[in-house]
Structure formats: structure tokens, C-alpha cells
PDB file of C-alpha atoms in Angstrom:
ATOM      1  CA  UNK A1389      13.763  36.744 -50.984  1.00 47.00           C
ATOM      2  CA  UNK A1390      14.012  37.390 -47.272  1.00 51.00           C
ATOM      3  CA  UNK A1391      10.326  38.211 -47.172  1.00 51.00           C
ATOM      4  CA  UNK A1392       9.457  34.911 -48.884  1.00 45.00           C
ATOM      5  CA  UNK A1393      11.645  32.973 -46.456  1.00 45.00           C
ATOM      6  CA  UNK A1394       9.987  34.622 -43.496  1.00 42.00           C
ATOM      7  CA  UNK A1395       6.555  33.720 -44.884  1.00 44.00           C
ATOM      8  CA  UNK A1396       7.567  30.048 -44.694  1.00 45.00           C
ATOM      9  CA  UNK A1397       8.412  30.138 -40.981  1.00 40.00           C
ATOM     10  CA  UNK A1398       5.699  28.252 -39.066  1.00 42.00           C
ATOM     11  CA  UNK A1399       3.583  30.240 -36.668  1.00 40.00           C
ATOM     12  CA  UNK A1400       4.516  29.831 -32.994  1.00 42.00           C
ATOM     13  CA  UNK A1401       2.796  26.945 -31.304  1.00 51.00           C
ATOM     14  CA  UNK A1402      -0.048  27.914 -28.939  1.00 48.00           C
ATOM     15  CA  UNK A1403       1.731  26.885 -25.736  1.00 51.00           C
ATOM     16  CA  UNK A1404       2.490  29.452 -23.099  1.00 51.00           C
ATOM     17  CA  UNK A1405       4.612  28.809 -20.070  1.00 45.00           C
ATOM     18  CA  UNK A1406       2.864  26.323 -17.800  1.00 56.00           C
ATOM     19  CA  UNK A1407       0.548  24.846 -20.419  1.00 90.00           C
ATOM     20  CA  UNK A1408       2.973  22.447 -22.058  1.00 95.00           C
ATOM     21  CA  UNK A1409       3.592  20.308 -18.943  1.00 95.00           C
ATOM     22  CA  UNK A1410      -0.171  19.806 -18.586  1.00 96.00           C
ATOM     23  CA  UNK A1411      -0.454  18.891 -22.253  1.00 96.00           C
ATOM     24  CA  UNK A1412       2.414  16.414 -21.950  1.00 97.00           C
ATOM     25  CA  UNK A1413       0.840  14.815 -18.903  1.00 97.00           C
ATOM     26  CA  UNK A1414      -2.457  14.543 -20.761  1.00 96.00           C
ATOM     27  CA  UNK A1415      -0.788  12.839 -23.713  1.00 97.00           C
ATOM     28  CA  UNK A1416       1.078  10.492 -21.379  1.00 97.00           C
ATOM     29  CA  UNK A1417      -2.193   9.526 -19.716  1.00 97.00           C
ATOM     30  CA  UNK A1418      -3.725   8.722 -23.082  1.00 96.00           C
ATOM     31  CA  UNK A1419      -0.776   6.440 -23.865  1.00 96.00           C
ATOM     32  CA  UNK A1420      -1.135   4.810 -20.444  1.00 95.00           C
ATOM     33  CA  UNK A1421      -4.739   3.928 -21.192  1.00 92.00           C
ATOM     34  CA  UNK A1422      -3.841   2.580 -24.618  1.00 93.00           C
ATOM     35  CA  UNK A1423      -0.647   0.641 -23.973  1.00 91.00           C
ATOM     36  CA  UNK A1424       0.572   0.937 -20.385  1.00 90.00           C
ATOM     37  CA  UNK A1425       3.549   2.678 -18.741  1.00 90.00           C
ATOM     38  CA  UNK A1426       6.160   0.939 -20.890  1.00 91.00           C
ATOM     39  CA  UNK A1427       4.851   2.700 -23.982  1.00 93.00           C
ATOM     40  CA  UNK A1428       5.190   6.194 -22.524  1.00 95.00           C
ATOM     41  CA  UNK A1429       8.234   8.105 -23.757  1.00 94.00           C
ATOM     42  CA  UNK A1430       9.090  11.767 -23.960  1.00 95.00           C
ATOM     43  CA  UNK A1431       9.525  11.685 -27.730  1.00 95.00           C
ATOM     44  CA  UNK A1432       6.193   9.977 -28.387  1.00 95.00           C
ATOM     45  CA  UNK A1433       4.444  12.187 -25.847  1.00 96.00           C
ATOM     46  CA  UNK A1434       5.923  15.309 -27.425  1.00 96.00           C
ATOM     47  CA  UNK A1435       4.927  14.087 -30.889  1.00 96.00           C
ATOM     48  CA  UNK A1436       1.320  13.680 -29.814  1.00 95.00           C
ATOM     49  CA  UNK A1437       1.245  17.157 -28.354  1.00 95.00           C
ATOM     50  CA  UNK A1438       2.847  18.591 -31.493  1.00 95.00           C
ATOM     51  CA  UNK A1439       6.108  19.883 -30.058  1.00 95.00           C
ATOM     52  CA  UNK A1440       9.721  18.806 -30.336  1.00 95.00           C
ATOM     53  CA  UNK A1441      11.348  16.379 -27.917  1.00 95.00           C
ATOM     54  CA  UNK A1442      13.662  19.221 -26.952  1.00 95.00           C
ATOM     55  CA  UNK A1443      10.673  21.227 -25.749  1.00 95.00           C
ATOM     56  CA  UNK A1444       9.487  18.286 -23.658  1.00 96.00           C
ATOM     57  CA  UNK A1445      12.918  17.856 -22.088  1.00 95.00           C
ATOM     58  CA  UNK A1446      12.788  21.445 -20.879  1.00 94.00           C
ATOM     59  CA  UNK A1447      10.028  20.380 -18.476  1.00 95.00           C
ATOM     60  CA  UNK A1448      10.789  16.719 -17.756  1.00 96.00           C
ATOM     61  CA  UNK A1449      14.314  15.369 -17.499  1.00 95.00           C
ATOM     62  CA  UNK A1450      13.374  11.793 -18.386  1.00 95.00           C
ATOM     63  CA  UNK A1451      10.526   9.393 -19.027  1.00 95.00           C
ATOM     64  CA  UNK A1452      10.564   8.500 -15.333  1.00 96.00           C
ATOM     65  CA  UNK A1453      10.294  12.164 -14.373  1.00 96.00           C
ATOM     66  CA  UNK A1454       7.213  12.518 -16.579  1.00 97.00           C
ATOM     67  CA  UNK A1455       5.643   9.331 -15.192  1.00 97.00           C
ATOM     68  CA  UNK A1456       6.280  10.465 -11.615  1.00 97.00           C
ATOM     69  CA  UNK A1457       4.545  13.760 -12.380  1.00 97.00           C
ATOM     70  CA  UNK A1458       1.565  11.915 -13.891  1.00 98.00           C
ATOM     71  CA  UNK A1459       1.395   9.549 -10.923  1.00 97.00           C
ATOM     72  CA  UNK A1460       1.438  12.484  -8.497  1.00 98.00           C
ATOM     73  CA  UNK A1461      -1.459  14.010 -10.416  1.00 98.00           C
ATOM     74  CA  UNK A1462      -3.289  10.692 -10.129  1.00 98.00           C
ATOM     75  CA  UNK A1463      -2.792  10.467  -6.366  1.00 98.00           C
ATOM     76  CA  UNK A1464      -4.106  14.003  -5.945  1.00 98.00           C
ATOM     77  CA  UNK A1465      -7.211  13.092  -7.936  1.00 98.00           C
ATOM     78  CA  UNK A1466      -7.675   9.898  -5.926  1.00 98.00           C
ATOM     79  CA  UNK A1467      -7.380  11.796  -2.647  1.00 97.00           C
ATOM     80  CA  UNK A1468      -9.921  14.385  -3.820  1.00 97.00           C
ATOM     81  CA  UNK A1469     -12.364  11.609  -4.754  1.00 97.00           C
ATOM     82  CA  UNK A1470     -11.917   9.869  -1.397  1.00 96.00           C
ATOM     83  CA  UNK A1471     -12.218  13.110   0.576  1.00 95.00           C
ATOM     84  CA  UNK A1472     -15.494  13.888  -1.181  1.00 95.00           C
ATOM     85  CA  UNK A1473     -16.780  10.380  -0.460  1.00 94.00           C
ATOM     86  CA  UNK A1474     -15.821  10.643   3.222  1.00 91.00           C
ATOM     87  CA  UNK A1475     -18.955  12.756   3.743  1.00 89.00           C
ATOM     88  CA  UNK A1476     -21.153   9.724   3.040  1.00 83.00           C
ATOM     89  CA  UNK A1477     -23.331   8.254   5.799  1.00 86.00           C
ATOM     90  CA  UNK A1478     -20.791   5.442   6.083  1.00 88.00           C
ATOM     91  CA  UNK A1479     -17.422   7.097   5.310  1.00 89.00           C
ATOM     92  CA  UNK A1480     -15.450   3.868   5.042  1.00 87.00           C
ATOM     93  CA  UNK A1481     -17.868   2.382   2.515  1.00 89.00           C
ATOM     94  CA  UNK A1482     -17.972   5.660   0.600  1.00 92.00           C
ATOM     95  CA  UNK A1483     -14.203   5.948   0.419  1.00 92.00           C
ATOM     96  CA  UNK A1484     -13.835   2.298  -0.555  1.00 91.00           C
ATOM     97  CA  UNK A1485     -16.290   2.655  -3.408  1.00 93.00           C
ATOM     98  CA  UNK A1486     -14.611   5.889  -4.532  1.00 95.00           C
ATOM     99  CA  UNK A1487     -11.290   4.037  -4.658  1.00 95.00           C
ATOM    100  CA  UNK A1488     -12.755   1.224  -6.760  1.00 94.00           C
ATOM    101  CA  UNK A1489     -14.530   3.686  -9.049  1.00 95.00           C
ATOM    102  CA  UNK A1490     -11.291   5.606  -9.596  1.00 97.00           C
ATOM    103  CA  UNK A1491      -9.521   2.402 -10.624  1.00 95.00           C
ATOM    104  CA  UNK A1492     -12.292   1.437 -13.029  1.00 94.00           C
ATOM    105  CA  UNK A1493     -12.397   4.853 -14.715  1.00 94.00           C
ATOM    106  CA  UNK A1494      -8.622   5.427 -14.864  1.00 95.00           C
ATOM    107  CA  UNK A1495      -7.100   1.994 -15.324  1.00 94.00           C
ATOM    108  CA  UNK A1496      -3.843   2.993 -16.970  1.00 94.00           C
ATOM    109  CA  UNK A1497      -3.234   5.735 -14.432  1.00 96.00           C
ATOM    110  CA  UNK A1498      -4.074   3.418 -11.524  1.00 96.00           C
ATOM    111  CA  UNK A1499      -1.599   0.792 -12.749  1.00 94.00           C
ATOM    112  CA  UNK A1500       1.109   3.434 -13.016  1.00 96.00           C
ATOM    113  CA  UNK A1501       0.420   4.835  -9.545  1.00 96.00           C
ATOM    114  CA  UNK A1502       0.816   1.467  -7.859  1.00 94.00           C
ATOM    115  CA  UNK A1503       3.521   0.091 -10.125  1.00 93.00           C
ATOM    116  CA  UNK A1504       7.320   0.338  -9.770  1.00 93.00           C
ATOM    117  CA  UNK A1505       7.197   4.155  -9.776  1.00 92.00           C
ATOM    118  CA  UNK A1506       5.611   4.017  -6.298  1.00 91.00           C
ATOM    119  CA  UNK A1507       8.666   2.209  -4.896  1.00 92.00           C
ATOM    120  CA  UNK A1508      10.833   5.083  -6.157  1.00 91.00           C
ATOM    121  CA  UNK A1509       8.563   7.828  -4.866  1.00 93.00           C
ATOM    122  CA  UNK A1510      11.150   9.123  -2.381  1.00 93.00           C
ATOM    123  CA  UNK A1511      13.141  10.356  -5.403  1.00 95.00           C
ATOM    124  CA  UNK A1512      10.225  12.546  -6.467  1.00 97.00           C
ATOM    125  CA  UNK A1513       9.039  14.898  -3.689  1.00 96.00           C
ATOM    126  CA  UNK A1514       5.751  15.821  -5.381  1.00 97.00           C
ATOM    127  CA  UNK A1515       4.866  12.169  -5.919  1.00 97.00           C
ATOM    128  CA  UNK A1516       5.880  11.250  -2.378  1.00 97.00           C
ATOM    129  CA  UNK A1517       3.730  14.018  -0.926  1.00 97.00           C
ATOM    130  CA  UNK A1518       0.708  13.129  -3.071  1.00 97.00           C
ATOM    131  CA  UNK A1519       0.955   9.406  -2.316  1.00 96.00           C
ATOM    132  CA  UNK A1520       1.291  10.027   1.422  1.00 96.00           C
ATOM    133  CA  UNK A1521      -1.780  12.279   1.365  1.00 96.00           C
ATOM    134  CA  UNK A1522      -3.814   9.467  -0.224  1.00 95.00           C
ATOM    135  CA  UNK A1523      -2.589   6.916   2.308  1.00 91.00           C
ATOM    136  CA  UNK A1524      -3.270   9.346   5.165  1.00 91.00           C
ATOM    137  CA  UNK A1525      -6.836   9.756   3.941  1.00 92.00           C
ATOM    138  CA  UNK A1526      -7.407   5.980   4.016  1.00 88.00           C
ATOM    139  CA  UNK A1527      -5.876   5.741   7.482  1.00 85.00           C
ATOM    140  CA  UNK A1528      -7.913   8.619   8.843  1.00 88.00           C
ATOM    141  CA  UNK A1529     -11.231   7.274   7.550  1.00 86.00           C
ATOM    142  CA  UNK A1530     -10.455   3.729   8.702  1.00 78.00           C
ATOM    143  CA  UNK A1531      -9.736   4.957  12.233  1.00 69.00           C
ATOM    144  CA  UNK A1532      -5.963   5.207  12.273  1.00 51.00           C
ATOM    145  CA  UNK A1533      -5.905   7.830  15.018  1.00 50.00           C
ATOM    146  CA  UNK A1534      -5.601   7.346  18.745  1.00 46.00           C
ATOM    147  CA  UNK A1535      -2.680   6.484  20.958  1.00 47.00           C
ATOM    148  CA  UNK A1536      -0.873   3.355  22.081  1.00 44.00           C
ATOM    149  CA  UNK A1537      -2.836   0.162  21.453  1.00 47.00           C
ATOM    150  CA  UNK A1538      -5.713   2.063  19.890  1.00 50.00           C
ATOM    151  CA  UNK A1539      -3.318   3.580  17.382  1.00 56.00           C
ATOM    152  CA  UNK A1540      -1.911   0.162  16.495  1.00 64.00           C
ATOM    153  CA  UNK A1541      -5.405  -1.266  16.075  1.00 62.00           C
ATOM    154  CA  UNK A1542      -6.352   1.710  13.907  1.00 58.00           C
ATOM    155  CA  UNK A1543      -3.281   1.243  11.738  1.00 68.00           C
ATOM    156  CA  UNK A1544      -4.142  -2.447  11.319  1.00 78.00           C
ATOM    157  CA  UNK A1545      -7.734  -1.574  10.421  1.00 71.00           C
ATOM    158  CA  UNK A1546      -6.643   0.994   7.851  1.00 72.00           C
ATOM    159  CA  UNK A1547      -4.211  -1.473   6.271  1.00 79.00           C
ATOM    160  CA  UNK A1548      -6.945  -4.116   6.116  1.00 81.00           C
ATOM    161  CA  UNK A1549      -9.367  -1.627   4.540  1.00 78.00           C
ATOM    162  CA  UNK A1550      -6.790  -0.497   2.006  1.00 83.00           C
ATOM    163  CA  UNK A1551      -5.842  -4.083   1.165  1.00 87.00           C
ATOM    164  CA  UNK A1552      -9.488  -4.954   0.624  1.00 86.00           C
ATOM    165  CA  UNK A1553     -10.354  -2.122  -1.737  1.00 88.00           C
ATOM    166  CA  UNK A1554      -7.013  -2.271  -3.551  1.00 91.00           C
ATOM    167  CA  UNK A1555      -7.315  -6.012  -4.102  1.00 92.00           C
ATOM    168  CA  UNK A1556     -10.847  -5.615  -5.396  1.00 90.00           C
ATOM    169  CA  UNK A1557      -9.729  -2.816  -7.702  1.00 93.00           C
ATOM    170  CA  UNK A1558      -6.901  -4.927  -9.121  1.00 92.00           C
ATOM    171  CA  UNK A1559      -9.294  -7.799  -9.824  1.00 91.00           C
ATOM    172  CA  UNK A1560     -11.749  -5.482 -11.542  1.00 91.00           C
ATOM    173  CA  UNK A1561      -9.299  -3.616 -13.789  1.00 91.00           C
ATOM    174  CA  UNK A1562      -7.715  -6.908 -14.888  1.00 89.00           C
ATOM    175  CA  UNK A1563     -11.200  -8.005 -16.006  1.00 86.00           C
ATOM    176  CA  UNK A1564     -11.252 -10.992 -13.665  1.00 89.00           C
ATOM    177  CA  UNK A1565     -14.683  -9.689 -12.673  1.00 83.00           C
ATOM    178  CA  UNK A1566     -16.939  -8.155 -15.364  1.00 83.00           C
ATOM    179  CA  UNK A1567     -17.100  -4.379 -14.983  1.00 82.00           C
ATOM    180  CA  UNK A1568     -20.906  -4.500 -15.098  1.00 84.00           C
ATOM    181  CA  UNK A1569     -20.815  -6.452 -11.818  1.00 85.00           C
ATOM    182  CA  UNK A1570     -17.830  -4.722 -10.231  1.00 85.00           C
ATOM    183  CA  UNK A1571     -19.539  -1.841  -8.458  1.00 85.00           C
ATOM    184  CA  UNK A1572     -22.376  -3.891  -6.973  1.00 87.00           C
ATOM    185  CA  UNK A1573     -19.981  -6.613  -5.901  1.00 87.00           C
ATOM    186  CA  UNK A1574     -17.597  -4.092  -4.317  1.00 87.00           C
ATOM    187  CA  UNK A1575     -20.444  -2.531  -2.350  1.00 85.00           C
ATOM    188  CA  UNK A1576     -21.667  -5.930  -1.160  1.00 87.00           C
ATOM    189  CA  UNK A1577     -18.180  -6.971  -0.022  1.00 85.00           C
ATOM    190  CA  UNK A1578     -17.458  -3.655   1.684  1.00 82.00           C
ATOM    191  CA  UNK A1579     -20.800  -3.683   3.482  1.00 81.00           C
ATOM    192  CA  UNK A1580     -20.167  -7.221   4.666  1.00 74.00           C
ATOM    193  CA  UNK A1581     -16.612  -6.912   5.885  1.00 58.00           C
ATOM    194  CA  UNK A1582     -15.337  -3.373   6.216  1.00 50.00           C
ATOM    195  CA  UNK A1583     -16.182  -2.793   9.902  1.00 49.00           C
ATOM    196  CA  UNK A1584     -15.670  -5.902  12.017  1.00 47.00           C
ATOM    197  CA  UNK A1585     -15.602  -3.747  15.182  1.00 47.00           C
ATOM    198  CA  UNK A1586     -19.338  -3.139  14.714  1.00 41.00           C
ATOM    199  CA  UNK A1587     -20.196  -6.840  14.891  1.00 40.00           C
ATOM    200  CA  UNK A1588     -21.835  -8.068  18.115  1.00 38.00           C
ATOM    201  CA  UNK A1589     -19.372  -9.394  20.674  1.00 41.00           C
ATOM    202  CA  UNK A1590     -19.299 -13.156  21.118  1.00 38.00           C
TER     203      UNK A1590
END
């Protein structure tokens, strides 16, 4: 009898320590793409992965904790894409296009990253660090260095550059501009207005 009962015990699930958080983040990202941040929950995420909600709660204390972890992952990916694009012949154009491309390919993740969770990032050290690294990359490429007045001008330029590419990205992922035209249009706009300091003086 005991032998029969033991035969009915399910085999252990194939998750070792460290793998389950990645699997949960992956499932959460799939839900983001399908239905947005509001649809992400620990129970549904755990169900998709094939584990109990209790197992999920061992790694993430709440839905918000999971979303913050996913957003941090997104910011790290965005920074990596921008850093790679900074080697282009025109770094600012390259980084701007990388930003737009990231938004187009990862719409649900992009919306999460710049949604309400970003306002609360100080509560989540990993998210705060990842977001700051992305913003620092934009500032560095846009010329945010220097001292005194030059530093202020650089900060203004980086904010203008970020506002431009972020606004374009938001328009594109909300389908206000057809995706087939988005990349060419982004490049045309960035080429036309990203570096006013290079225009001839009046």
C-alpha cells in the first residue's frame, strides 16, 4: 500500500534554485505583452510556469515586487542596446534608434518600465539602479558632461533627446503611426533635429 502511494507522488519539478525567478519573470513578460501590467499576478504567473503560488511567493513578496524585478531586467536590456548603438558613426542617432527599436519589439515591457512602477523605483534598489544606468547612458551620449554652464546645457540637451525618442516610441507602440513606417520616420526625425548645436550659426 505504501509503495502504491509513493508511486502516485508527482516527480519533482525541474526547477533548481535560481531558475524559478527567471521563469516567473519570463511568464510575467508574456502576460505583459498579451494584456498589460494589470493582468500580471503571482498566482497566474505561477500557474503558467507550472508551480504553486506558494513557490512564487518564496521569490517575490507581491505582484509589485515581481513587476519591479521585470522592469529592472527591461532597463538593463535597454541600456545594453543603447550602449551597443553608441558605437555608431553618429552615437546620438544610433542610441535614439535603439531606444525606439526596443519599444517596438518589447511593447508590454516598455509600458511597464515607464508606467507607475517607475515612480516607485526608490522602493526597489535593483530597479532604481537599472533605471539610473539607462538615464545615465542617454545623458552621456547626448553630452551631459562638463561643468557649470556646459553641464546645464548638456543636461538640457540630454533631456530634449530623451523626450524626443521617448515621445516617438510612445506614438509608435500605441499604433498612432504604422509600425512599417516607424523606423524610417524615427530616423528621419532624429537626423533632422537631434543635434541643433551642429547647425550653422545665424
